[in-house]
Amino acid sequence: MPKVGIVMGSDSDLKVMSKAASMLEKLGIDYEMTIISAHRMPDVFFDWAKGAEAKGMKVIIAGAGMAAHLPGMCAALFPMPVIGVPMSGKNLDGVDALYSIVQMPPGIPVATVAIDGGMNAAILAAKILATADGEILDKLKAYSQEMKETVQGKADKLKELGYEEYLNRK
C-alpha cells in the first residue's frame, strides 16, 4: 500500500515532483504518483483525495503552480498531513504559488516547502511517517549521516587543494 500520495496538476510539474519520488524510493517508502487538475477535472480530483486514506496513504505531497489550489483542496478533503510544493512559473517565478499555499484559511493547514522543493517535501513526509515507524527513522538518520560525510569530504578536499585549485579541478 502506498504511504504517500504524490499529486500534481500538470505534467510540467513532473521534473520537480520526480525528485520527491526519487527520495521516497531511496528511503524505501511506497508512494502513488498521479496528475490530476483540480480545476479541469474536479470530480476525479475529489474522488482521488477522498479515497487516499482508504488506499493507505498517510501523507500527500501536492505540487502546484500559479493559484496553487491543489494542495489546499487536498488538505480540505484528506484528514492527514498535506505538504505543498509551490512550482516556479513563467510569470512570478513561483512566488504566487508559494503565497497561495501558505495562506490557507484557519483549520486547513498545508505544510509548505521551498519553491520547486520536491525533494524536501519527500524528506518531510518521511519525517512525519518516522514518528510511528522506526525503520524509516533509521533510514533518515543514515541519510543525514551520508550528507554530513559528503560535506566533510568537500571540506577536506578544499583544505588539501586550496580554493583556487579546488575551483579549477575537473
mmCIF file of N, CA and C in Angstrom, residues 50-152:
data_model
loop_
_atom_site.group_PDB
_atom_site.id
_atom_site.type_symbol
_atom_site.label_atom_id
_atom_site.label_comp_id
_atom_site.label_asym_id
_atom_site.label_seq_id
_atom_site.Cartn_x
_atom_site.Cartn_y
_atom_site.Cartn_z
ATOM 1 N N LYS A 50 -10.484 12.057 -1.612
ATOM 2 C CA LYS A 50 -11.351 11.417 -0.613
ATOM 3 C C LYS A 50 -10.977 9.941 -0.419
ATOM 4 N N GLY A 51 -10.452 9.300 -1.442
ATOM 5 C CA GLY A 51 -10.104 7.884 -1.370
ATOM 6 C C GLY A 51 -8.682 7.597 -0.927
ATOM 7 N N ALA A 52 -7.874 8.628 -0.751
ATOM 8 C CA ALA A 52 -6.456 8.426 -0.413
ATOM 9 C C ALA A 52 -6.269 7.701 0.916
ATOM 10 N N GLU A 53 -7.051 8.054 1.910
ATOM 11 C CA GLU A 53 -6.930 7.404 3.224
ATOM 12 C C GLU A 53 -7.219 5.907 3.113
ATOM 13 N N ALA A 54 -8.251 5.550 2.391
ATOM 14 C CA ALA A 54 -8.618 4.139 2.228
ATOM 15 C C ALA A 54 -7.538 3.352 1.491
ATOM 16 N N LYS A 55 -6.736 4.031 0.672
ATOM 17 C CA LYS A 55 -5.633 3.379 -0.038
ATOM 18 C C LYS A 55 -4.407 3.211 0.850
ATOM 19 N N GLY A 56 -4.455 3.711 2.071
ATOM 20 C CA GLY A 56 -3.324 3.565 2.987
ATOM 21 C C GLY A 56 -2.391 4.755 3.049
ATOM 22 N N MET A 57 -2.719 5.821 2.344
ATOM 23 C CA MET A 57 -1.855 6.999 2.363
ATOM 24 C C MET A 57 -1.932 7.698 3.720
ATOM 25 N N LYS A 58 -0.764 8.101 4.196
ATOM 26 C CA LYS A 58 -0.663 8.810 5.473
ATOM 27 C C LYS A 58 -0.286 10.272 5.279
ATOM 28 N N VAL A 59 0.262 10.596 4.113
ATOM 29 C CA VAL A 59 0.702 11.953 3.775
ATOM 30 C C VAL A 59 0.482 12.148 2.281
ATOM 31 N N ILE A 60 0.083 13.354 1.905
ATOM 32 C CA ILE A 60 0.004 13.712 0.490
ATOM 33 C C ILE A 60 0.991 14.838 0.232
ATOM 34 N N ILE A 61 1.744 14.695 -0.858
ATOM 35 C CA ILE A 61 2.598 15.764 -1.367
ATOM 36 C C ILE A 61 1.907 16.280 -2.618
ATOM 37 N N ALA A 62 1.533 17.560 -2.601
ATOM 38 C CA ALA A 62 0.789 18.141 -3.722
ATOM 39 C C ALA A 62 1.570 19.306 -4.312
ATOM 40 N N GLY A 63 1.907 19.200 -5.578
ATOM 41 C CA GLY A 63 2.638 20.261 -6.262
ATOM 42 C C GLY A 63 1.713 21.052 -7.151
ATOM 43 N N ALA A 64 1.872 22.380 -7.109
ATOM 44 C CA ALA A 64 1.011 23.222 -7.934
ATOM 45 C C ALA A 64 1.671 24.569 -8.175
ATOM 46 N N GLY A 65 1.341 25.161 -9.287
ATOM 47 C CA GLY A 65 1.836 26.491 -9.609
ATOM 48 C C GLY A 65 0.697 27.481 -9.688
ATOM 49 N N MET A 66 1.052 28.711 -9.921
ATOM 50 C CA MET A 66 0.110 29.810 -10.073
ATOM 51 C C MET A 66 -0.828 29.921 -8.863
ATOM 52 N N ALA A 67 -2.123 29.766 -9.055
ATOM 53 C CA ALA A 67 -3.064 29.904 -7.947
ATOM 54 C C ALA A 67 -2.928 28.772 -6.927
ATOM 55 N N ALA A 68 -2.349 27.667 -7.335
ATOM 56 C CA ALA A 68 -1.963 26.557 -6.459
ATOM 57 C C ALA A 68 -3.089 26.070 -5.549
ATOM 58 N N HIS A 69 -4.216 25.767 -6.120
ATOM 59 C CA HIS A 69 -5.342 25.285 -5.317
ATOM 60 C C HIS A 69 -5.218 23.820 -4.912
ATOM 61 N N LEU A 70 -4.448 23.043 -5.641
ATOM 62 C CA LEU A 70 -4.381 21.603 -5.406
ATOM 63 C C LEU A 70 -3.991 21.230 -3.971
ATOM 64 N N PRO A 71 -2.919 21.794 -3.391
ATOM 65 C CA PRO A 71 -2.583 21.414 -2.009
ATOM 66 C C PRO A 71 -3.683 21.760 -1.005
ATOM 67 N N GLY A 72 -4.262 22.922 -1.118
ATOM 68 C CA GLY A 72 -5.322 23.324 -0.191
ATOM 69 C C GLY A 72 -6.561 22.470 -0.317
ATOM 70 N N MET A 73 -6.912 22.113 -1.526
ATOM 71 C CA MET A 73 -8.072 21.243 -1.716
ATOM 72 C C MET A 73 -7.789 19.845 -1.174
ATOM 73 N N CYS A 74 -6.556 19.374 -1.338
ATOM 74 C CA CYS A 74 -6.192 18.086 -0.725
ATOM 75 C C CYS A 74 -6.371 18.171 0.784
ATOM 76 N N ALA A 75 -5.889 19.258 1.381
ATOM 77 C CA ALA A 75 -5.985 19.426 2.840
ATOM 78 C C ALA A 75 -7.433 19.520 3.296
ATOM 79 N N ALA A 76 -8.294 20.059 2.463
ATOM 80 C CA ALA A 76 -9.709 20.164 2.822
ATOM 81 C C ALA A 76 -10.398 18.802 2.803
ATOM 82 N N LEU A 77 -9.910 17.879 1.989
ATOM 83 C CA LEU A 77 -10.569 16.588 1.808
ATOM 84 C C LEU A 77 -9.870 15.425 2.507
ATOM 85 N N PHE A 78 -8.571 15.524 2.717
ATOM 86 C CA PHE A 78 -7.761 14.435 3.276
ATOM 87 C C PHE A 78 -7.481 14.753 4.745
ATOM 88 N N PRO A 79 -7.774 13.839 5.665
ATOM 89 C CA PRO A 79 -7.682 14.171 7.087
ATOM 90 C C PRO A 79 -6.279 14.149 7.695
ATOM 91 N N MET A 80 -5.273 13.753 6.926
ATOM 92 C CA MET A 80 -3.909 13.670 7.443
ATOM 93 C C MET A 80 -3.033 14.736 6.779
ATOM 94 N N PRO A 81 -1.727 14.779 7.091
ATOM 95 C CA PRO A 81 -0.886 15.880 6.596
ATOM 96 C C PRO A 81 -0.797 15.988 5.075
ATOM 97 N N VAL A 82 -0.785 17.232 4.634
ATOM 98 C CA VAL A 82 -0.563 17.569 3.224
ATOM 99 C C VAL A 82 0.630 18.516 3.171
ATOM 100 N N ILE A 83 1.539 18.224 2.241
ATOM 101 C CA ILE A 83 2.716 19.056 2.034
ATOM 102 C C ILE A 83 2.591 19.674 0.652
ATOM 103 N N GLY A 84 2.605 20.999 0.599
ATOM 104 C CA GLY A 84 2.507 21.699 -0.674
ATOM 105 C C GLY A 84 3.879 22.019 -1.234
ATOM 106 N N VAL A 85 4.020 21.828 -2.536
ATOM 107 C CA VAL A 85 5.244 22.180 -3.248
ATOM 108 C C VAL A 85 4.879 23.250 -4.270
ATOM 109 N N PRO A 86 5.222 24.512 -3.980
ATOM 110 C CA PRO A 86 4.950 25.556 -4.963
ATOM 111 C C PRO A 86 5.887 25.416 -6.167
ATOM 112 N N MET A 87 5.327 25.529 -7.352
ATOM 113 C CA MET A 87 6.107 25.387 -8.585
ATOM 114 C C MET A 87 6.491 26.753 -9.135
ATOM 115 N N SER A 88 7.725 26.840 -9.585
ATOM 116 C CA SER A 88 8.130 28.085 -10.230
ATOM 117 C C SER A 88 7.355 28.212 -11.537
ATOM 118 N N GLY A 89 7.090 29.432 -11.908
ATOM 119 C CA GLY A 89 6.314 29.655 -13.123
ATOM 120 C C GLY A 89 6.934 30.756 -13.958
ATOM 121 N N LYS A 90 6.347 30.974 -15.104
ATOM 122 C CA LYS A 90 6.905 31.947 -16.029
ATOM 123 C C LYS A 90 6.596 33.387 -15.645
ATOM 124 N N ASN A 91 5.549 33.614 -14.867
ATOM 125 C CA ASN A 91 5.168 34.992 -14.574
ATOM 126 C C ASN A 91 5.775 35.537 -13.287
ATOM 127 N N LEU A 92 5.607 34.835 -12.190
ATOM 128 C CA LEU A 92 6.054 35.341 -10.892
ATOM 129 C C LEU A 92 7.068 34.424 -10.220
ATOM 130 N N ASP A 93 7.687 33.541 -10.985
ATOM 131 C CA ASP A 93 8.747 32.648 -10.508
ATOM 132 C C ASP A 93 8.342 31.792 -9.310
ATOM 133 N N GLY A 94 7.074 31.495 -9.154
ATOM 134 C CA GLY A 94 6.609 30.622 -8.094
ATOM 135 C C GLY A 94 6.178 31.320 -6.822
ATOM 136 N N VAL A 95 6.413 32.628 -6.743
ATOM 137 C CA VAL A 95 6.014 33.361 -5.542
ATOM 138 C C VAL A 95 4.493 33.353 -5.404
ATOM 139 N N ASP A 96 3.775 33.427 -6.513
ATOM 140 C CA ASP A 96 2.313 33.359 -6.464
ATOM 141 C C ASP A 96 1.851 32.031 -5.867
ATOM 142 N N ALA A 97 2.472 30.935 -6.301
ATOM 143 C CA ALA A 97 2.109 29.619 -5.779
ATOM 144 C C ALA A 97 2.484 29.495 -4.299
ATOM 145 N N LEU A 98 3.651 30.008 -3.939
ATOM 146 C CA LEU A 98 4.082 29.968 -2.537
ATOM 147 C C LEU A 98 3.076 30.681 -1.649
ATOM 148 N N TYR A 99 2.706 31.892 -2.020
ATOM 149 C CA TYR A 99 1.737 32.640 -1.215
ATOM 150 C C TYR A 99 0.393 31.929 -1.161
ATOM 151 N N SER A 100 -0.027 31.361 -2.264
ATOM 152 C CA SER A 100 -1.309 30.673 -2.303
ATOM 153 C C SER A 100 -1.326 29.482 -1.346
ATOM 154 N N ILE A 101 -0.224 28.745 -1.299
ATOM 155 C CA ILE A 101 -0.180 27.544 -0.466
ATOM 156 C C ILE A 101 -0.042 27.897 1.020
ATOM 157 N N VAL A 102 0.783 28.871 1.355
ATOM 158 C CA VAL A 102 0.988 29.169 2.779
ATOM 159 C C VAL A 102 -0.160 29.970 3.388
ATOM 160 N N GLN A 103 -0.974 30.612 2.588
ATOM 161 C CA GLN A 103 -2.056 31.445 3.105
ATOM 162 C C GLN A 103 -3.385 30.700 3.149
ATOM 163 N N MET A 104 -3.373 29.535 3.769
ATOM 164 C CA MET A 104 -4.594 28.745 3.883
ATOM 165 C C MET A 104 -5.460 29.294 5.014
ATOM 166 N N PRO A 105 -6.771 29.105 4.908
ATOM 167 C CA PRO A 105 -7.660 29.603 5.970
ATOM 168 C C PRO A 105 -7.508 28.771 7.245
ATOM 169 N N PRO A 106 -7.900 29.337 8.376
ATOM 170 C CA PRO A 106 -7.824 28.592 9.640
ATOM 171 C C PRO A 106 -8.535 27.246 9.546
ATOM 172 N N GLY A 107 -7.887 26.220 10.080
ATOM 173 C CA GLY A 107 -8.469 24.884 10.084
ATOM 174 C C GLY A 107 -8.074 24.014 8.906
ATOM 175 N N ILE A 108 -7.414 24.590 7.899
ATOM 176 C CA ILE A 108 -7.000 23.833 6.706
ATOM 177 C C ILE A 108 -5.499 24.048 6.491
ATOM 178 N N PRO A 109 -4.647 23.515 7.383
ATOM 179 C CA PRO A 109 -3.205 23.750 7.226
ATOM 180 C C PRO A 109 -2.592 22.928 6.097
ATOM 181 N N VAL A 110 -1.606 23.522 5.454
ATOM 182 C CA VAL A 110 -0.792 22.830 4.466
ATOM 183 C C VAL A 110 0.660 23.141 4.807
ATOM 184 N N ALA A 111 1.434 22.121 5.117
ATOM 185 C CA ALA A 111 2.873 22.321 5.298
ATOM 186 C C ALA A 111 3.434 22.707 3.938
ATOM 187 N N THR A 112 4.391 23.600 3.915
ATOM 188 C CA THR A 112 4.888 24.096 2.633
ATOM 189 C C THR A 112 6.409 24.081 2.621
ATOM 190 N N VAL A 113 6.972 23.638 1.514
ATOM 191 C CA VAL A 113 8.422 23.646 1.328
ATOM 192 C C VAL A 113 8.775 24.740 0.323
ATOM 193 N N ALA A 114 10.037 24.865 0.026
ATOM 194 C CA ALA A 114 10.515 25.892 -0.885
ATOM 195 C C ALA A 114 9.941 25.718 -2.291
ATOM 196 N N ILE A 115 9.983 26.773 -3.050
ATOM 197 C CA ILE A 115 9.590 26.715 -4.458
ATOM 198 C C ILE A 115 10.436 25.640 -5.144
ATOM 199 N N ASP A 116 9.770 24.734 -5.841
ATOM 200 C CA ASP A 116 10.398 23.592 -6.517
ATOM 201 C C ASP A 116 11.084 22.638 -5.542
ATOM 202 N N GLY A 117 10.619 22.568 -4.307
ATOM 203 C CA GLY A 117 11.254 21.755 -3.264
ATOM 204 C C GLY A 117 10.727 20.337 -3.153
ATOM 205 N N GLY A 118 10.637 19.642 -4.253
ATOM 206 C CA GLY A 118 10.111 18.279 -4.243
ATOM 207 C C GLY A 118 10.880 17.332 -3.347
ATOM 208 N N MET A 119 12.206 17.408 -3.371
ATOM 209 C CA MET A 119 12.999 16.507 -2.538
ATOM 210 C C MET A 119 12.733 16.756 -1.059
ATOM 211 N N ASN A 120 12.700 18.019 -0.650
ATOM 212 C CA ASN A 120 12.438 18.319 0.756
ATOM 213 C C ASN A 120 11.031 17.905 1.165
ATOM 214 N N ALA A 121 10.084 17.966 0.242
ATOM 215 C CA ALA A 121 8.728 17.504 0.558
ATOM 216 C C ALA A 121 8.750 16.015 0.903
ATOM 217 N N ALA A 122 9.524 15.243 0.168
ATOM 218 C CA ALA A 122 9.631 13.806 0.452
ATOM 219 C C ALA A 122 10.304 13.565 1.795
ATOM 220 N N ILE A 123 11.340 14.327 2.094
ATOM 221 C CA ILE A 123 12.015 14.160 3.386
ATOM 222 C C ILE A 123 11.063 14.532 4.520
ATOM 223 N N LEU A 124 10.291 15.598 4.355
ATOM 224 C CA LEU A 124 9.317 15.975 5.377
ATOM 225 C C LEU A 124 8.252 14.886 5.536
ATOM 226 N N ALA A 125 7.782 14.329 4.435
ATOM 227 C CA ALA A 125 6.811 13.236 4.508
ATOM 228 C C ALA A 125 7.413 12.052 5.263
ATOM 229 N N ALA A 126 8.671 11.742 4.976
ATOM 230 C CA ALA A 126 9.343 10.638 5.670
ATOM 231 C C ALA A 126 9.462 10.927 7.163
ATOM 232 N N LYS A 127 9.759 12.168 7.513
ATOM 233 C CA LYS A 127 9.866 12.518 8.934
ATOM 234 C C LYS A 127 8.525 12.385 9.638
ATOM 235 N N ILE A 128 7.458 12.725 8.949
ATOM 236 C CA ILE A 128 6.117 12.543 9.525
ATOM 237 C C ILE A 128 5.855 11.059 9.745
ATOM 238 N N LEU A 129 6.150 10.248 8.748
ATOM 239 C CA LEU A 129 5.943 8.799 8.867
ATOM 240 C C LEU A 129 6.854 8.191 9.931
ATOM 241 N N ALA A 130 8.041 8.747 10.101
ATOM 242 C CA ALA A 130 9.016 8.204 11.054
ATOM 243 C C ALA A 130 8.574 8.339 12.501
ATOM 244 N N THR A 131 7.596 9.197 12.773
ATOM 245 C CA THR A 131 7.103 9.311 14.143
ATOM 246 C C THR A 131 6.460 8.011 14.615
ATOM 247 N N ALA A 132 6.066 7.168 13.670
ATOM 248 C CA ALA A 132 5.440 5.892 14.017
ATOM 249 C C ALA A 132 6.124 4.705 13.353
ATOM 250 N N ASP A 133 7.297 4.921 12.747
ATOM 251 C CA ASP A 133 7.970 3.849 12.009
ATOM 252 C C ASP A 133 9.480 3.968 12.215
ATOM 253 N N GLY A 134 10.014 3.119 13.085
ATOM 254 C CA GLY A 134 11.435 3.159 13.413
ATOM 255 C C GLY A 134 12.348 2.853 12.242
ATOM 256 N N GLU A 135 11.893 2.040 11.307
ATOM 257 C CA GLU A 135 12.715 1.712 10.138
ATOM 258 C C GLU A 135 12.934 2.959 9.271
ATOM 259 N N ILE A 136 11.888 3.737 9.080
ATOM 260 C CA ILE A 136 12.026 4.975 8.309
ATOM 261 C C ILE A 136 12.922 5.945 9.075
ATOM 262 N N LEU A 137 12.768 6.012 10.382
ATOM 263 C CA LEU A 137 13.623 6.884 11.196
ATOM 264 C C LEU A 137 15.089 6.506 11.033
ATOM 265 N N ASP A 138 15.391 5.225 11.060
ATOM 266 C CA ASP A 138 16.776 4.780 10.873
ATOM 267 C C ASP A 138 17.306 5.179 9.494
ATOM 268 N N LYS A 139 16.473 5.075 8.471
ATOM 269 C CA LYS A 139 16.896 5.460 7.119
ATOM 270 C C LYS A 139 17.138 6.963 7.031
ATOM 271 N N LEU A 140 16.315 7.749 7.720
ATOM 272 C CA LEU A 140 16.533 9.199 7.746
ATOM 273 C C LEU A 140 17.834 9.551 8.454
ATOM 274 N N LYS A 141 18.130 8.860 9.540
ATOM 275 C CA LYS A 141 19.390 9.095 10.253
ATOM 276 C C LYS A 141 20.581 8.738 9.373
ATOM 277 N N ALA A 142 20.481 7.639 8.657
ATOM 278 C CA ALA A 142 21.556 7.240 7.744
ATOM 279 C C ALA A 142 21.724 8.272 6.631
ATOM 280 N N TYR A 143 20.620 8.787 6.113
ATOM 281 C CA TYR A 143 20.694 9.809 5.071
ATOM 282 C C TYR A 143 21.370 11.077 5.602
ATOM 283 N N SER A 144 21.040 11.481 6.818
ATOM 284 C CA SER A 144 21.684 12.654 7.427
ATOM 285 C C SER A 144 23.179 12.426 7.580
ATOM 286 N N GLN A 145 23.565 11.223 7.981
ATOM 287 C CA GLN A 145 24.990 10.906 8.119
ATOM 288 C C GLN A 145 25.687 10.955 6.763
ATOM 289 N N GLU A 146 25.017 10.452 5.752
ATOM 290 C CA GLU A 146 25.566 10.482 4.384
ATOM 291 C C GLU A 146 25.801 11.929 3.924
ATOM 292 N N MET A 147 24.830 12.804 4.196
ATOM 293 C CA MET A 147 25.001 14.218 3.826
ATOM 294 C C MET A 147 26.176 14.831 4.574
ATOM 295 N N LYS A 148 26.289 14.534 5.855
ATOM 296 C CA LYS A 148 27.390 15.057 6.671
ATOM 297 C C LYS A 148 28.729 14.623 6.093
ATOM 298 N N GLU A 149 28.852 13.347 5.764
ATOM 299 C CA GLU A 149 30.104 12.821 5.216
ATOM 300 C C GLU A 149 30.430 13.447 3.867
ATOM 301 N N THR A 150 29.435 13.696 3.055
ATOM 302 C CA THR A 150 29.658 14.334 1.754
ATOM 303 C C THR A 150 30.218 15.742 1.925
ATOM 304 N N VAL A 151 29.606 16.515 2.822
ATOM 305 C CA VAL A 151 30.084 17.882 3.059
ATOM 306 C C VAL A 151 31.474 17.857 3.688
ATOM 307 N N GLN A 152 31.703 16.938 4.633
ATOM 308 C CA GLN A 152 33.021 16.854 5.262
ATOM 309 C C GLN A 152 34.078 16.501 4.232
#
